[in-house]
């Protein structure tokens, strides 16, 4: 079954606040930077060779999306942060991948952290931190490595689909966040399929020792997904209530749509948590029922043989004067009594519906 790949977490003990140290384990040999600069008439997209090429986009008259892959290149990120006047704590949070989804407000930009969830080719859930910086006419995004959920956004910008090329940078941030949230639905759909599969296996009686571990893994998976998604309600709520020229009133309506999606996903996750606990109860009940069936059979067999053992014990004693010992047909009579007792007890158990 698919699992969420766990990230290594390192405690930066003793370091000063604002220390820019990458805490992940994805080391990109090459820093990859892509830029989209657009307005309602045209779009320019290109791959940049170094951080200095980004600087020209800060004061552009058009809208710019700069996507940077490779958080282990901390020196380049510090150069970028210095040019865009990013706070040292923002730079620290960008490269510290264990951040909880959040939003920080500064004078001339907003800093947003999300968790991007998607499946790889092995149906493993990949959890990756994505950081956004929203400025007046630009959005900076920071990822650990190649691979994301933004292909549809790229297509919309390149070909002018929808209203993205007629809107401001706050709308660009919205469609990037919306792309991440939309992929949450595919994640929870996959979780739902797994729960249904386990339910079918348990109800069919096709249970083995492995299913217990599978259910435990699924429970941890759901908890990790919930941890990544649940804080987003607070993030979107603060964006809606934020009084800043960076977020236009007409764009807040779209953010409310993201909020509705987050609520829906969160409710589904909570339902799945309850269903997984029910799966554990169903599994334990199934195991208990199987044990009861075994014990019932053993008890019935023992109950049948108790009187037979009693009779055999009586006539197995070494007394000289047992009246039936010298009777010609004693052996056959004794067998008849035992068989009659056996059949009589089976009929009694059947009438009591114990068999």
PDB file of C-alpha atoms in Angstrom, residues 128-322:
ATOM      1  CA  UNK A 128       6.620  18.341   0.046  1.00  0.00           C
ATOM      2  CA  UNK A 129       6.755  21.795   1.548  1.00  0.00           C
ATOM      3  CA  UNK A 130       6.038  24.680  -0.827  1.00  0.00           C
ATOM      4  CA  UNK A 131       6.631  28.287   0.198  1.00  0.00           C
ATOM      5  CA  UNK A 132       5.160  31.348  -1.527  1.00  0.00           C
ATOM      6  CA  UNK A 133       6.093  35.005  -1.325  1.00  0.00           C
ATOM      7  CA  UNK A 134       3.411  37.339  -2.695  1.00  0.00           C
ATOM      8  CA  UNK A 135       4.585  40.791  -3.680  1.00  0.00           C
ATOM      9  CA  UNK A 136       2.905  43.631  -5.519  1.00  0.00           C
ATOM     10  CA  UNK A 137       3.455  42.190  -8.980  1.00  0.00           C
ATOM     11  CA  UNK A 138       5.174  38.876  -8.389  1.00  0.00           C
ATOM     12  CA  UNK A 139       4.900  35.494  -6.713  1.00  0.00           C
ATOM     13  CA  UNK A 140       7.988  33.571  -5.650  1.00  0.00           C
ATOM     14  CA  UNK A 141       7.591  29.834  -5.051  1.00  0.00           C
ATOM     15  CA  UNK A 142      10.175  27.553  -3.460  1.00  0.00           C
ATOM     16  CA  UNK A 143      10.251  23.753  -3.798  1.00  0.00           C
ATOM     17  CA  UNK A 144      12.684  21.072  -2.721  1.00  0.00           C
ATOM     18  CA  UNK A 145      13.108  19.363  -6.077  1.00  0.00           C
ATOM     19  CA  UNK A 146      11.533  18.772  -9.471  1.00  0.00           C
ATOM     20  CA  UNK A 147       7.981  17.484  -9.661  1.00  0.00           C
ATOM     21  CA  UNK A 148       4.866  19.378  -8.635  1.00  0.00           C
ATOM     22  CA  UNK A 149       1.150  19.843  -9.324  1.00  0.00           C
ATOM     23  CA  UNK A 150       1.405  23.117 -11.243  1.00  0.00           C
ATOM     24  CA  UNK A 151       1.341  21.861 -14.840  1.00  0.00           C
ATOM     25  CA  UNK A 152      -2.232  23.067 -15.370  1.00  0.00           C
ATOM     26  CA  UNK A 153      -1.270  26.492 -14.033  1.00  0.00           C
ATOM     27  CA  UNK A 154       1.628  26.685 -16.473  1.00  0.00           C
ATOM     28  CA  UNK A 155      -0.686  25.827 -19.357  1.00  0.00           C
ATOM     29  CA  UNK A 156      -3.241  28.440 -18.311  1.00  0.00           C
ATOM     30  CA  UNK A 157      -0.568  31.135 -18.161  1.00  0.00           C
ATOM     31  CA  UNK A 158       1.125  30.163 -21.438  1.00  0.00           C
ATOM     32  CA  UNK A 159      -2.062  29.932 -23.483  1.00  0.00           C
ATOM     33  CA  UNK A 160      -4.082  32.618 -21.707  1.00  0.00           C
ATOM     34  CA  UNK A 161      -6.786  30.246 -20.533  1.00  0.00           C
ATOM     35  CA  UNK A 162      -9.231  31.634 -18.011  1.00  0.00           C
ATOM     36  CA  UNK A 163      -8.724  35.029 -16.435  1.00  0.00           C
ATOM     37  CA  UNK A 164      -5.225  34.600 -15.009  1.00  0.00           C
ATOM     38  CA  UNK A 165      -3.530  36.914 -17.536  1.00  0.00           C
ATOM     39  CA  UNK A 166      -6.025  39.691 -16.813  1.00  0.00           C
ATOM     40  CA  UNK A 167      -5.667  39.529 -13.034  1.00  0.00           C
ATOM     41  CA  UNK A 168      -3.062  40.623 -10.507  1.00  0.00           C
ATOM     42  CA  UNK A 169      -0.476  38.650  -8.543  1.00  0.00           C
ATOM     43  CA  UNK A 170      -2.942  37.800  -5.768  1.00  0.00           C
ATOM     44  CA  UNK A 171      -4.968  35.793  -8.292  1.00  0.00           C
ATOM     45  CA  UNK A 172      -1.791  33.985  -9.374  1.00  0.00           C
ATOM     46  CA  UNK A 173      -1.196  32.959  -5.766  1.00  0.00           C
ATOM     47  CA  UNK A 174      -4.801  31.785  -5.617  1.00  0.00           C
ATOM     48  CA  UNK A 175      -4.536  29.445  -8.625  1.00  0.00           C
ATOM     49  CA  UNK A 176      -1.251  28.003  -7.328  1.00  0.00           C
ATOM     50  CA  UNK A 177      -2.808  27.281  -3.937  1.00  0.00           C
ATOM     51  CA  UNK A 178      -5.947  25.983  -5.625  1.00  0.00           C
ATOM     52  CA  UNK A 179      -3.860  23.522  -7.664  1.00  0.00           C
ATOM     53  CA  UNK A 180      -2.378  22.147  -4.439  1.00  0.00           C
ATOM     54  CA  UNK A 181      -5.787  21.873  -2.761  1.00  0.00           C
ATOM     55  CA  UNK A 182      -7.339  20.190  -5.818  1.00  0.00           C
ATOM     56  CA  UNK A 183      -4.766  17.404  -5.538  1.00  0.00           C
ATOM     57  CA  UNK A 184      -5.849  16.821  -1.946  1.00  0.00           C
ATOM     58  CA  UNK A 185      -9.066  15.390  -3.385  1.00  0.00           C
ATOM     59  CA  UNK A 186      -7.146  12.750  -5.325  1.00  0.00           C
ATOM     60  CA  UNK A 187      -5.276  11.880  -2.132  1.00  0.00           C
ATOM     61  CA  UNK A 188      -8.420  11.404  -0.050  1.00  0.00           C
ATOM     62  CA  UNK A 189     -10.096   9.505  -2.900  1.00  0.00           C
ATOM     63  CA  UNK A 190      -7.193   7.062  -2.822  1.00  0.00           C
ATOM     64  CA  UNK A 191      -7.574   6.743   0.951  1.00  0.00           C
ATOM     65  CA  UNK A 192     -11.288   6.077   0.518  1.00  0.00           C
ATOM     66  CA  UNK A 193     -10.550   3.292  -1.982  1.00  0.00           C
ATOM     67  CA  UNK A 194      -8.156   1.656   0.492  1.00  0.00           C
ATOM     68  CA  UNK A 195     -10.724   1.782   3.292  1.00  0.00           C
ATOM     69  CA  UNK A 196     -13.372   0.204   1.060  1.00  0.00           C
ATOM     70  CA  UNK A 197     -10.899  -2.493   0.006  1.00  0.00           C
ATOM     71  CA  UNK A 198     -10.103  -3.363   3.628  1.00  0.00           C
ATOM     72  CA  UNK A 199     -13.803  -3.405   4.502  1.00  0.00           C
ATOM     73  CA  UNK A 200     -14.446  -5.881   1.675  1.00  0.00           C
ATOM     74  CA  UNK A 201     -11.585  -8.085   2.802  1.00  0.00           C
ATOM     75  CA  UNK A 202     -12.790  -8.130   6.397  1.00  0.00           C
ATOM     76  CA  UNK A 203     -16.459  -8.750   5.528  1.00  0.00           C
ATOM     77  CA  UNK A 204     -15.504 -11.564   3.170  1.00  0.00           C
ATOM     78  CA  UNK A 205     -13.541 -13.216   5.951  1.00  0.00           C
ATOM     79  CA  UNK A 206     -10.332 -12.910   3.925  1.00  0.00           C
ATOM     80  CA  UNK A 207      -8.272 -11.643   6.831  1.00  0.00           C
ATOM     81  CA  UNK A 208      -4.726 -12.469   7.766  1.00  0.00           C
ATOM     82  CA  UNK A 209      -2.048 -11.034   9.985  1.00  0.00           C
ATOM     83  CA  UNK A 210      -0.931  -8.534   7.322  1.00  0.00           C
ATOM     84  CA  UNK A 211      -4.230  -6.631   7.277  1.00  0.00           C
ATOM     85  CA  UNK A 212      -3.727  -5.490  10.850  1.00  0.00           C
ATOM     86  CA  UNK A 213      -0.436  -3.836   9.886  1.00  0.00           C
ATOM     87  CA  UNK A 214      -2.018  -2.413   6.725  1.00  0.00           C
ATOM     88  CA  UNK A 215      -4.772  -0.754   8.758  1.00  0.00           C
ATOM     89  CA  UNK A 216      -2.210   0.695  11.179  1.00  0.00           C
ATOM     90  CA  UNK A 217      -0.211   2.095   8.236  1.00  0.00           C
ATOM     91  CA  UNK A 218      -3.387   3.569   6.779  1.00  0.00           C
ATOM     92  CA  UNK A 219      -4.215   5.203  10.106  1.00  0.00           C
ATOM     93  CA  UNK A 220      -0.779   6.859  10.239  1.00  0.00           C
ATOM     94  CA  UNK A 221      -1.199   7.926   6.626  1.00  0.00           C
ATOM     95  CA  UNK A 222      -4.522   9.628   7.352  1.00  0.00           C
ATOM     96  CA  UNK A 223      -3.063  11.396  10.387  1.00  0.00           C
ATOM     97  CA  UNK A 224      -0.161  12.755   8.327  1.00  0.00           C
ATOM     98  CA  UNK A 225      -2.521  13.960   5.619  1.00  0.00           C
ATOM     99  CA  UNK A 226      -4.710  15.617   8.244  1.00  0.00           C
ATOM    100  CA  UNK A 227      -1.675  17.310   9.765  1.00  0.00           C
ATOM    101  CA  UNK A 228      -0.793  18.731   6.348  1.00  0.00           C
ATOM    102  CA  UNK A 229      -4.306  19.896   5.465  1.00  0.00           C
ATOM    103  CA  UNK A 230      -6.067  20.946   8.655  1.00  0.00           C
ATOM    104  CA  UNK A 231      -4.025  24.143   9.392  1.00  0.00           C
ATOM    105  CA  UNK A 232      -4.879  25.517   5.946  1.00  0.00           C
ATOM    106  CA  UNK A 233      -8.282  26.643   7.174  1.00  0.00           C
ATOM    107  CA  UNK A 234      -6.593  29.201   9.386  1.00  0.00           C
ATOM    108  CA  UNK A 235      -4.287  30.273   6.534  1.00  0.00           C
ATOM    109  CA  UNK A 236      -7.121  30.895   4.073  1.00  0.00           C
ATOM    110  CA  UNK A 237      -9.233  32.576   6.741  1.00  0.00           C
ATOM    111  CA  UNK A 238      -6.452  35.058   7.475  1.00  0.00           C
ATOM    112  CA  UNK A 239      -6.005  35.810   3.779  1.00  0.00           C
ATOM    113  CA  UNK A 240      -9.730  36.568   3.506  1.00  0.00           C
ATOM    114  CA  UNK A 241      -9.592  38.916   6.480  1.00  0.00           C
ATOM    115  CA  UNK A 242      -6.280  40.479   5.533  1.00  0.00           C
ATOM    116  CA  UNK A 243      -6.527  44.233   4.932  1.00  0.00           C
ATOM    117  CA  UNK A 244      -3.757  44.805   2.439  1.00  0.00           C
ATOM    118  CA  UNK A 245      -3.436  46.201  -1.084  1.00  0.00           C
ATOM    119  CA  UNK A 246      -1.773  42.903  -1.993  1.00  0.00           C
ATOM    120  CA  UNK A 247      -5.117  41.028  -1.745  1.00  0.00           C
ATOM    121  CA  UNK A 248      -7.885  42.706  -3.737  1.00  0.00           C
ATOM    122  CA  UNK A 249     -11.487  42.415  -2.577  1.00  0.00           C
ATOM    123  CA  UNK A 250     -12.597  40.779  -5.831  1.00  0.00           C
ATOM    124  CA  UNK A 251      -9.972  38.049  -5.363  1.00  0.00           C
ATOM    125  CA  UNK A 252     -11.065  37.196  -1.814  1.00  0.00           C
ATOM    126  CA  UNK A 253     -14.146  35.510  -3.290  1.00  0.00           C
ATOM    127  CA  UNK A 254     -11.855  32.953  -4.918  1.00  0.00           C
ATOM    128  CA  UNK A 255     -10.012  32.349  -1.677  1.00  0.00           C
ATOM    129  CA  UNK A 256     -13.354  31.627  -0.018  1.00  0.00           C
ATOM    130  CA  UNK A 257     -13.787  28.861  -2.590  1.00  0.00           C
ATOM    131  CA  UNK A 258     -10.472  27.339  -1.454  1.00  0.00           C
ATOM    132  CA  UNK A 259     -11.694  27.587   2.126  1.00  0.00           C
ATOM    133  CA  UNK A 260     -14.828  25.627   1.226  1.00  0.00           C
ATOM    134  CA  UNK A 261     -12.685  22.939  -0.398  1.00  0.00           C
ATOM    135  CA  UNK A 262     -10.415  22.734   2.647  1.00  0.00           C
ATOM    136  CA  UNK A 263     -13.427  22.329   4.936  1.00  0.00           C
ATOM    137  CA  UNK A 264     -14.761  19.559   2.700  1.00  0.00           C
ATOM    138  CA  UNK A 265     -11.413  17.742   2.632  1.00  0.00           C
ATOM    139  CA  UNK A 266     -10.982  18.126   6.395  1.00  0.00           C
ATOM    140  CA  UNK A 267     -14.442  16.717   7.058  1.00  0.00           C
ATOM    141  CA  UNK A 268     -13.692  13.727   4.829  1.00  0.00           C
ATOM    142  CA  UNK A 269     -10.415  13.129   6.650  1.00  0.00           C
ATOM    143  CA  UNK A 270     -12.228  13.152   9.999  1.00  0.00           C
ATOM    144  CA  UNK A 271     -14.787  10.684   8.611  1.00  0.00           C
ATOM    145  CA  UNK A 272     -11.979   8.429   7.394  1.00  0.00           C
ATOM    146  CA  UNK A 273     -10.387   8.502  10.826  1.00  0.00           C
ATOM    147  CA  UNK A 274     -13.617   7.220  12.330  1.00  0.00           C
ATOM    148  CA  UNK A 275     -13.938   4.606   9.593  1.00  0.00           C
ATOM    149  CA  UNK A 276     -10.415   3.343  10.266  1.00  0.00           C
ATOM    150  CA  UNK A 277     -11.222   2.928  13.945  1.00  0.00           C
ATOM    151  CA  UNK A 278     -14.316   1.006  12.832  1.00  0.00           C
ATOM    152  CA  UNK A 279     -12.072  -1.131  10.620  1.00  0.00           C
ATOM    153  CA  UNK A 280      -9.965  -2.014  13.644  1.00  0.00           C
ATOM    154  CA  UNK A 281     -13.113  -2.932  15.591  1.00  0.00           C
ATOM    155  CA  UNK A 282     -14.368  -4.994  12.659  1.00  0.00           C
ATOM    156  CA  UNK A 283     -11.035  -6.785  12.392  1.00  0.00           C
ATOM    157  CA  UNK A 284     -10.928  -7.575  16.115  1.00  0.00           C
ATOM    158  CA  UNK A 285     -14.563  -8.688  16.016  1.00  0.00           C
ATOM    159  CA  UNK A 286     -13.845 -10.973  13.061  1.00  0.00           C
ATOM    160  CA  UNK A 287     -10.869 -12.511  14.837  1.00  0.00           C
ATOM    161  CA  UNK A 288     -12.960 -12.908  17.991  1.00  0.00           C
ATOM    162  CA  UNK A 289     -15.783 -14.553  16.028  1.00  0.00           C
ATOM    163  CA  UNK A 290     -13.359 -16.992  14.452  1.00  0.00           C
ATOM    164  CA  UNK A 291     -11.976 -17.810  17.873  1.00  0.00           C
ATOM    165  CA  UNK A 292     -15.505 -18.282  19.210  1.00  0.00           C
ATOM    166  CA  UNK A 293     -16.327 -20.676  16.375  1.00  0.00           C
ATOM    167  CA  UNK A 294     -13.246 -22.733  17.181  1.00  0.00           C
ATOM    168  CA  UNK A 295     -14.026 -22.700  20.885  1.00  0.00           C
ATOM    169  CA  UNK A 296     -17.652 -23.701  20.194  1.00  0.00           C
ATOM    170  CA  UNK A 297     -16.571 -26.745  18.193  1.00  0.00           C
ATOM    171  CA  UNK A 298     -14.051 -27.758  20.843  1.00  0.00           C
ATOM    172  CA  UNK A 299     -16.619 -27.275  23.620  1.00  0.00           C
ATOM    173  CA  UNK A 300     -19.219 -29.385  21.805  1.00  0.00           C
ATOM    174  CA  UNK A 301     -16.683 -32.148  21.202  1.00  0.00           C
ATOM    175  CA  UNK A 302     -15.631 -32.046  24.847  1.00  0.00           C
ATOM    176  CA  UNK A 303     -19.274 -32.072  26.010  1.00  0.00           C
ATOM    177  CA  UNK A 304     -20.007 -35.153  23.893  1.00  0.00           C
ATOM    178  CA  UNK A 305     -17.023 -37.099  25.150  1.00  0.00           C
ATOM    179  CA  UNK A 306     -17.449 -36.263  28.835  1.00  0.00           C
ATOM    180  CA  UNK A 307     -20.237 -38.875  29.457  1.00  0.00           C
ATOM    181  CA  UNK A 308     -18.505 -41.359  27.156  1.00  0.00           C
ATOM    182  CA  UNK A 309     -15.275 -40.917  29.068  1.00  0.00           C
ATOM    183  CA  UNK A 310     -17.205 -41.357  32.311  1.00  0.00           C
ATOM    184  CA  UNK A 311     -18.655 -44.686  31.149  1.00  0.00           C
ATOM    185  CA  UNK A 312     -15.294 -45.881  29.836  1.00  0.00           C
ATOM    186  CA  UNK A 313     -13.721 -44.888  33.147  1.00  0.00           C
ATOM    187  CA  UNK A 314     -16.263 -46.864  35.179  1.00  0.00           C
ATOM    188  CA  UNK A 315     -15.660 -50.048  33.260  1.00  0.00           C
ATOM    189  CA  UNK A 316     -11.927 -49.502  33.161  1.00  0.00           C
ATOM    190  CA  UNK A 317     -11.617 -49.878  36.920  1.00  0.00           C
ATOM    191  CA  UNK A 318      -9.918 -52.981  38.250  1.00  0.00           C
ATOM    192  CA  UNK A 319     -12.663 -54.261  40.582  1.00  0.00           C
ATOM    193  CA  UNK A 320     -13.449 -57.981  40.508  1.00  0.00           C
ATOM    194  CA  UNK A 321     -17.182 -57.632  41.072  1.00  0.00           C
ATOM    195  CA  UNK A 322     -18.718 -55.405  38.411  1.00  0.00           C
TER     196      UNK A 322
END
